[in-house]
Amino acid sequence: FKQKTAYEIKECDWSSDVCSSDLNSGTRAFLERLGQKPADSEEKEHEGGKAATATELIGQFGIGFYSSFMVADKVDVESRRAGTNEAWTWSSDGKGGYTIAALPLDEAPKRGTRVKLFLNQKSKDYLEPWRLESIVREHSGAVSVPIEIRDAPSGEPRELSNGAALWTKPKSAISEQDYKDFYQSLASQFDDPALTIHWRVEGRHEYTVLAFVPGSRPLDLFDPERKARGKLYVRRVLISQDISLLPGWLRFIRLIVDSSDLPLNVSRELVQESPVFSAIKRGVTNRILQELTKLAETDAEKFAKVWDNFGAVIKEGLYEDPERRDQLFKIARFAGSLHASEKKTLSDYVAALRPNQTAIYYITGDDAKRMASSPQLEGFAARGVNVLLLSDPVDSFWVSTAAGFDGKPFKSVTQGAADIKSIPLLEGRSDNPSTDSVDAEVATLLAYMKQTLGEAISDVRPSDRLSESPACLVAPEAGPDRRLEQILAQHGRVGATTKPVLEINATHTLVTNLAQRFKDNADRSQIDDIVWLLHDEARIMDGEAPLDAAAFATRLTRVMSRVAG
């Protein structure tokens, strides 16, 4: 037993009547008397030696009991051993002393121990039944002994816990309603779980897991901390009710892990540094990913709902967890330009590749509907090429780091040359002439456009990807995709942004007419207005504002005035 005062820690070995007063911990003194080295001694032993054994004794000297004086002015402990005619009362006010006295048998418990806390004034709210019930259920609801509460000594007891934690029961003894009720209590949600995963691991490490995939999005799904929350128990004792048991990309999972290997006396902070805890995290993550894969293969409709709710979060793993990227590719679902309302797998995409198509094409943005009508997709649509519509912010990051899928690289349709001339056109679709054989008048116009736009662009060139629109903007071959660059610029992560390339549809009526007017030495100011309007229109189609909104409005007004006049 250890009694702490304001100035010292007094350690007493009742079996040998040896007491000492110093500033060392009770654990240190006890270990020194046993001839062992404390875990924090200067000569630390290797892991698994005496130091490791000594650490297991932390917490054996009453600090937990001493915390009762945080709420109580006085604590009485009344104890009687079964089958004896003697009972004793230990009493203390926590200020440095205690008394031990005989207790009349008619006042003593028949067996066991009764602890009485005489609460101080500021702790009276702990007498509220609802407060006690919530504390017991949260922190002790899983211990292996039943817990009851009485409003008065003579009142009827109410059971708070029956000593049987749900996750310790065999699955055959748990109903769907039991799982649902437990999920709603754990997740603080009122929906049904989309998936319940319950398993026990035995072998090198022993632990039990009960996990739920919510049926709807939790309110904190996109919290900036991106923290995965779970409850950690050690042999049914709650260690932490908010601990990162899963990677951030699985933060929507609500779960409980009960381990038999972690020590009860380790601090909450040190738990997360334990190699055992790291092994549990890996095992739990792998199993949940396996269960999601199984659901995707066996119940496509149910998984589609899970993906609609949490796909944007799961895809974060494609960027953050390269080791599991191939597994995530199996369950990832993507909308495409040929099936914008239906999300399919990458395997489906590769199975439908067009002749001579050697890449998986994609476009990134923040609005799938707008991307589906993007001018950059026109040439691909004419050839029946499906383009992935990646509308989540994380898409711009993972797709830039992933090597590809099934031997096919990922290629942005808004970066570099389209390189799609070798893919045959669909029946009835016409093609633009080769970019190497552009009409001389148009080529002259493109050179003038580059001169006019100056620092706003890096180049003006004829386009292979346009078939209906007059112009579009694309990123240069080197450097980031335009969408990724926009995201980085918004967060101050890039310095000067790269200048885009303006691609021109050399066969578009507007372009050919403008080339003829330029050849005929028409008013250069009017041509300049149209050139800038083409550039600003391309920016608007990309979801960006014109470079100079006032100048854009002025030019547009001048052009409309000439048409109206």
mmCIF file with all atom_site columns, C-alpha atoms in Angstrom, residues 93-209:
data_model
loop_
_atom_site.group_PDB
_atom_site.id
_atom_site.type_symbol
_atom_site.label_atom_id
_atom_site.label_alt_id
_atom_site.label_comp_id
_atom_site.label_asym_id
_atom_site.label_entity_id
_atom_site.label_seq_id
_atom_site.pdbx_PDB_ins_code
_atom_site.Cartn_x
_atom_site.Cartn_y
_atom_site.Cartn_z
_atom_site.occupancy
_atom_site.B_iso_or_equiv
_atom_site.pdbx_formal_charge
_atom_site.auth_seq_id
_atom_site.auth_comp_id
_atom_site.auth_asym_id
_atom_site.auth_atom_id
_atom_site.pdbx_PDB_model_num
ATOM 1   C CA . ASP A 1 93  ? -9.151  11.554  4.572   1.00 0.00 ? 93  ASP A CA 1
ATOM 2   C CA . GLY A 1 94  ? -6.248  11.385  2.104   1.00 0.00 ? 94  GLY A CA 1
ATOM 3   C CA . LYS A 1 95  ? -4.181  13.977  3.933   1.00 0.00 ? 95  LYS A CA 1
ATOM 4   C CA . GLY A 1 96  ? -1.433  11.749  5.259   1.00 0.00 ? 96  GLY A CA 1
ATOM 5   C CA . GLY A 1 97  ? -2.933  9.338   7.716   1.00 0.00 ? 97  GLY A CA 1
ATOM 6   C CA . TYR A 1 98  ? -5.364  6.462   8.049   1.00 0.00 ? 98  TYR A CA 1
ATOM 7   C CA . THR A 1 99  ? -6.963  4.251   10.681  1.00 0.00 ? 99  THR A CA 1
ATOM 8   C CA . ILE A 1 100 ? -7.750  0.563   10.795  1.00 0.00 ? 100 ILE A CA 1
ATOM 9   C CA . ALA A 1 101 ? -10.394 -0.621  13.238  1.00 0.00 ? 101 ALA A CA 1
ATOM 10  C CA . ALA A 1 102 ? -12.545 -3.660  13.874  1.00 0.00 ? 102 ALA A CA 1
ATOM 11  C CA . LEU A 1 103 ? -15.992 -3.550  12.275  1.00 0.00 ? 103 LEU A CA 1
ATOM 12  C CA . PRO A 1 104 ? -19.053 -5.120  13.939  1.00 0.00 ? 104 PRO A CA 1
ATOM 13  C CA . LEU A 1 105 ? -20.191 -8.114  11.928  1.00 0.00 ? 105 LEU A CA 1
ATOM 14  C CA . ASP A 1 106 ? -23.761 -6.852  11.650  1.00 0.00 ? 106 ASP A CA 1
ATOM 15  C CA . GLU A 1 107 ? -22.423 -3.770  9.838   1.00 0.00 ? 107 GLU A CA 1
ATOM 16  C CA . ALA A 1 108 ? -19.945 -5.639  7.648   1.00 0.00 ? 108 ALA A CA 1
ATOM 17  C CA . PRO A 1 109 ? -20.594 -7.218  4.281   1.00 0.00 ? 109 PRO A CA 1
ATOM 18  C CA . LYS A 1 110 ? -21.143 -10.974 4.398   1.00 0.00 ? 110 LYS A CA 1
ATOM 19  C CA . ARG A 1 111 ? -18.028 -11.326 2.304   1.00 0.00 ? 111 ARG A CA 1
ATOM 20  C CA . GLY A 1 112 ? -15.929 -9.143  0.037   1.00 0.00 ? 112 GLY A CA 1
ATOM 21  C CA . THR A 1 113 ? -15.395 -5.402  0.281   1.00 0.00 ? 113 THR A CA 1
ATOM 22  C CA . ARG A 1 114 ? -17.536 -2.321  0.449   1.00 0.00 ? 114 ARG A CA 1
ATOM 23  C CA . VAL A 1 115 ? -15.990 1.034   -0.439  1.00 0.00 ? 115 VAL A CA 1
ATOM 24  C CA . LYS A 1 116 ? -17.700 4.204   0.804   1.00 0.00 ? 116 LYS A CA 1
ATOM 25  C CA . LEU A 1 117 ? -16.872 7.592   -0.697  1.00 0.00 ? 117 LEU A CA 1
ATOM 26  C CA . PHE A 1 118 ? -17.975 10.687  1.206   1.00 0.00 ? 118 PHE A CA 1
ATOM 27  C CA . LEU A 1 119 ? -18.051 13.123  -1.705  1.00 0.00 ? 119 LEU A CA 1
ATOM 28  C CA . ASN A 1 120 ? -16.777 16.656  -1.365  1.00 0.00 ? 120 ASN A CA 1
ATOM 29  C CA . GLN A 1 121 ? -19.046 19.575  -2.156  1.00 0.00 ? 121 GLN A CA 1
ATOM 30  C CA . LYS A 1 122 ? -17.807 20.190  -5.699  1.00 0.00 ? 122 LYS A CA 1
ATOM 31  C CA . SER A 1 123 ? -18.351 16.537  -6.635  1.00 0.00 ? 123 SER A CA 1
ATOM 32  C CA . LYS A 1 124 ? -21.978 16.215  -5.549  1.00 0.00 ? 124 LYS A CA 1
ATOM 33  C CA . ASP A 1 125 ? -23.129 15.911  -9.178  1.00 0.00 ? 125 ASP A CA 1
ATOM 34  C CA . TYR A 1 126 ? -21.689 12.387  -9.177  1.00 0.00 ? 126 TYR A CA 1
ATOM 35  C CA . LEU A 1 127 ? -24.661 11.448  -7.007  1.00 0.00 ? 127 LEU A CA 1
ATOM 36  C CA . GLU A 1 128 ? -26.997 12.020  -9.931  1.00 0.00 ? 128 GLU A CA 1
ATOM 37  C CA . PRO A 1 129 ? -28.132 8.551   -11.105 1.00 0.00 ? 129 PRO A CA 1
ATOM 38  C CA . TRP A 1 130 ? -27.876 9.448   -14.809 1.00 0.00 ? 130 TRP A CA 1
ATOM 39  C CA . ARG A 1 131 ? -24.276 10.606  -14.336 1.00 0.00 ? 131 ARG A CA 1
ATOM 40  C CA . LEU A 1 132 ? -23.279 7.425   -12.562 1.00 0.00 ? 132 LEU A CA 1
ATOM 41  C CA . GLU A 1 133 ? -25.056 5.276   -15.110 1.00 0.00 ? 133 GLU A CA 1
ATOM 42  C CA . SER A 1 134 ? -23.329 6.946   -18.064 1.00 0.00 ? 134 SER A CA 1
ATOM 43  C CA . ILE A 1 135 ? -19.889 6.642   -16.431 1.00 0.00 ? 135 ILE A CA 1
ATOM 44  C CA . VAL A 1 136 ? -20.359 2.986   -15.540 1.00 0.00 ? 136 VAL A CA 1
ATOM 45  C CA . ARG A 1 137 ? -21.727 2.047   -18.944 1.00 0.00 ? 137 ARG A CA 1
ATOM 46  C CA . GLU A 1 138 ? -18.959 3.873   -20.782 1.00 0.00 ? 138 GLU A CA 1
ATOM 47  C CA . HIS A 1 139 ? -15.971 2.782   -18.724 1.00 0.00 ? 139 HIS A CA 1
ATOM 48  C CA . SER A 1 140 ? -17.027 -0.441  -17.008 1.00 0.00 ? 140 SER A CA 1
ATOM 49  C CA . GLY A 1 141 ? -19.862 -1.770  -19.122 1.00 0.00 ? 141 GLY A CA 1
ATOM 50  C CA . ALA A 1 142 ? -17.662 -4.546  -20.505 1.00 0.00 ? 142 ALA A CA 1
ATOM 51  C CA . VAL A 1 143 ? -16.107 -5.894  -17.295 1.00 0.00 ? 143 VAL A CA 1
ATOM 52  C CA . SER A 1 144 ? -16.852 -9.545  -16.614 1.00 0.00 ? 144 SER A CA 1
ATOM 53  C CA . VAL A 1 145 ? -18.940 -9.005  -13.464 1.00 0.00 ? 145 VAL A CA 1
ATOM 54  C CA . PRO A 1 146 ? -22.483 -7.625  -13.331 1.00 0.00 ? 146 PRO A CA 1
ATOM 55  C CA . ILE A 1 147 ? -22.897 -4.057  -12.079 1.00 0.00 ? 147 ILE A CA 1
ATOM 56  C CA . GLU A 1 148 ? -26.047 -2.759  -10.370 1.00 0.00 ? 148 GLU A CA 1
ATOM 57  C CA . ILE A 1 149 ? -27.071 0.630   -9.011  1.00 0.00 ? 149 ILE A CA 1
ATOM 58  C CA . ARG A 1 150 ? -29.405 1.534   -6.172  1.00 0.00 ? 150 ARG A CA 1
ATOM 59  C CA . ASP A 1 151 ? -30.847 4.996   -5.615  1.00 0.00 ? 151 ASP A CA 1
ATOM 60  C CA . ALA A 1 152 ? -30.854 4.251   -1.847  1.00 0.00 ? 152 ALA A CA 1
ATOM 61  C CA . PRO A 1 153 ? -29.436 1.446   0.340   1.00 0.00 ? 153 PRO A CA 1
ATOM 62  C CA . SER A 1 154 ? -32.892 -0.084  0.656   1.00 0.00 ? 154 SER A CA 1
ATOM 63  C CA . GLY A 1 155 ? -33.913 0.571   -2.964  1.00 0.00 ? 155 GLY A CA 1
ATOM 64  C CA . GLU A 1 156 ? -34.343 -1.990  -5.689  1.00 0.00 ? 156 GLU A CA 1
ATOM 65  C CA . PRO A 1 157 ? -31.164 -2.577  -7.717  1.00 0.00 ? 157 PRO A CA 1
ATOM 66  C CA . ARG A 1 158 ? -31.078 -1.731  -11.417 1.00 0.00 ? 158 ARG A CA 1
ATOM 67  C CA . GLU A 1 159 ? -28.704 -3.610  -13.671 1.00 0.00 ? 159 GLU A CA 1
ATOM 68  C CA . LEU A 1 160 ? -26.298 -1.396  -15.601 1.00 0.00 ? 160 LEU A CA 1
ATOM 69  C CA . SER A 1 161 ? -24.143 -4.176  -17.003 1.00 0.00 ? 161 SER A CA 1
ATOM 70  C CA . ASN A 1 162 ? -24.663 -7.922  -17.098 1.00 0.00 ? 162 ASN A CA 1
ATOM 71  C CA . GLY A 1 163 ? -20.950 -8.670  -17.324 1.00 0.00 ? 163 GLY A CA 1
ATOM 72  C CA . ALA A 1 164 ? -21.179 -10.001 -20.871 1.00 0.00 ? 164 ALA A CA 1
ATOM 73  C CA . ALA A 1 165 ? -19.702 -7.658  -23.509 1.00 0.00 ? 165 ALA A CA 1
ATOM 74  C CA . LEU A 1 166 ? -21.400 -8.122  -26.864 1.00 0.00 ? 166 LEU A CA 1
ATOM 75  C CA . TRP A 1 167 ? -18.165 -8.669  -28.767 1.00 0.00 ? 167 TRP A CA 1
ATOM 76  C CA . THR A 1 168 ? -17.143 -11.528 -26.446 1.00 0.00 ? 168 THR A CA 1
ATOM 77  C CA . LYS A 1 169 ? -20.216 -13.568 -27.353 1.00 0.00 ? 169 LYS A CA 1
ATOM 78  C CA . PRO A 1 170 ? -20.207 -16.031 -30.267 1.00 0.00 ? 170 PRO A CA 1
ATOM 79  C CA . LYS A 1 171 ? -21.788 -14.606 -33.407 1.00 0.00 ? 171 LYS A CA 1
ATOM 80  C CA . SER A 1 172 ? -24.424 -17.334 -33.335 1.00 0.00 ? 172 SER A CA 1
ATOM 81  C CA . ALA A 1 173 ? -25.697 -15.925 -30.023 1.00 0.00 ? 173 ALA A CA 1
ATOM 82  C CA . ILE A 1 174 ? -26.063 -12.346 -31.316 1.00 0.00 ? 174 ILE A CA 1
ATOM 83  C CA . SER A 1 175 ? -29.112 -11.220 -33.286 1.00 0.00 ? 175 SER A CA 1
ATOM 84  C CA . GLU A 1 176 ? -29.152 -8.594  -36.023 1.00 0.00 ? 176 GLU A CA 1
ATOM 85  C CA . GLN A 1 177 ? -31.107 -6.355  -33.663 1.00 0.00 ? 177 GLN A CA 1
ATOM 86  C CA . ASP A 1 178 ? -28.416 -6.749  -31.001 1.00 0.00 ? 178 ASP A CA 1
ATOM 87  C CA . TYR A 1 179 ? -25.782 -5.670  -33.513 1.00 0.00 ? 179 TYR A CA 1
ATOM 88  C CA . LYS A 1 180 ? -27.931 -2.753  -34.676 1.00 0.00 ? 180 LYS A CA 1
ATOM 89  C CA . ASP A 1 181 ? -28.590 -1.506  -31.126 1.00 0.00 ? 181 ASP A CA 1
ATOM 90  C CA . PHE A 1 182 ? -24.898 -1.746  -30.269 1.00 0.00 ? 182 PHE A CA 1
ATOM 91  C CA . TYR A 1 183 ? -23.892 0.065   -33.469 1.00 0.00 ? 183 TYR A CA 1
ATOM 92  C CA . GLN A 1 184 ? -26.297 2.926   -32.843 1.00 0.00 ? 184 GLN A CA 1
ATOM 93  C CA . SER A 1 185 ? -24.934 3.329   -29.309 1.00 0.00 ? 185 SER A CA 1
ATOM 94  C CA . LEU A 1 186 ? -21.311 3.157   -30.470 1.00 0.00 ? 186 LEU A CA 1
ATOM 95  C CA . ALA A 1 187 ? -21.676 5.455   -33.478 1.00 0.00 ? 187 ALA A CA 1
ATOM 96  C CA . SER A 1 188 ? -24.316 7.800   -32.015 1.00 0.00 ? 188 SER A CA 1
ATOM 97  C CA . GLN A 1 189 ? -26.302 7.365   -35.214 1.00 0.00 ? 189 GLN A CA 1
ATOM 98  C CA . PHE A 1 190 ? -29.825 6.188   -35.898 1.00 0.00 ? 190 PHE A CA 1
ATOM 99  C CA . ASP A 1 191 ? -29.333 4.400   -39.216 1.00 0.00 ? 191 ASP A CA 1
ATOM 100 C CA . ASP A 1 192 ? -28.724 0.711   -39.826 1.00 0.00 ? 192 ASP A CA 1
ATOM 101 C CA . PRO A 1 193 ? -25.133 -0.459  -40.337 1.00 0.00 ? 193 PRO A CA 1
ATOM 102 C CA . ALA A 1 194 ? -24.327 -1.192  -43.967 1.00 0.00 ? 194 ALA A CA 1
ATOM 103 C CA . LEU A 1 195 ? -21.885 -3.927  -42.938 1.00 0.00 ? 195 LEU A CA 1
ATOM 104 C CA . THR A 1 196 ? -21.127 -5.649  -39.624 1.00 0.00 ? 196 THR A CA 1
ATOM 105 C CA . ILE A 1 197 ? -17.728 -7.316  -39.204 1.00 0.00 ? 197 ILE A CA 1
ATOM 106 C CA . HIS A 1 198 ? -17.079 -9.421  -36.083 1.00 0.00 ? 198 HIS A CA 1
ATOM 107 C CA . TRP A 1 199 ? -14.062 -11.667 -35.651 1.00 0.00 ? 199 TRP A CA 1
ATOM 108 C CA . ARG A 1 200 ? -11.528 -12.968 -33.177 1.00 0.00 ? 200 ARG A CA 1
ATOM 109 C CA . VAL A 1 201 ? -7.805  -13.409 -33.771 1.00 0.00 ? 201 VAL A CA 1
ATOM 110 C CA . GLU A 1 202 ? -5.770  -16.060 -31.969 1.00 0.00 ? 202 GLU A CA 1
ATOM 111 C CA . GLY A 1 203 ? -2.135  -16.967 -32.306 1.00 0.00 ? 203 GLY A CA 1
ATOM 112 C CA . ARG A 1 204 ? 0.789   -14.603 -31.973 1.00 0.00 ? 204 ARG A CA 1
ATOM 113 C CA . HIS A 1 205 ? -1.603  -11.886 -30.845 1.00 0.00 ? 205 HIS A CA 1
ATOM 114 C CA . GLU A 1 206 ? -5.069  -12.315 -29.410 1.00 0.00 ? 206 GLU A CA 1
ATOM 115 C CA . TYR A 1 207 ? -7.783  -9.733  -29.879 1.00 0.00 ? 207 TYR A CA 1
ATOM 116 C CA . THR A 1 208 ? -11.446 -9.402  -30.780 1.00 0.00 ? 208 THR A CA 1
ATOM 117 C CA . VAL A 1 209 ? -12.869 -6.851  -33.194 1.00 0.00 ? 209 VAL A CA 1
#
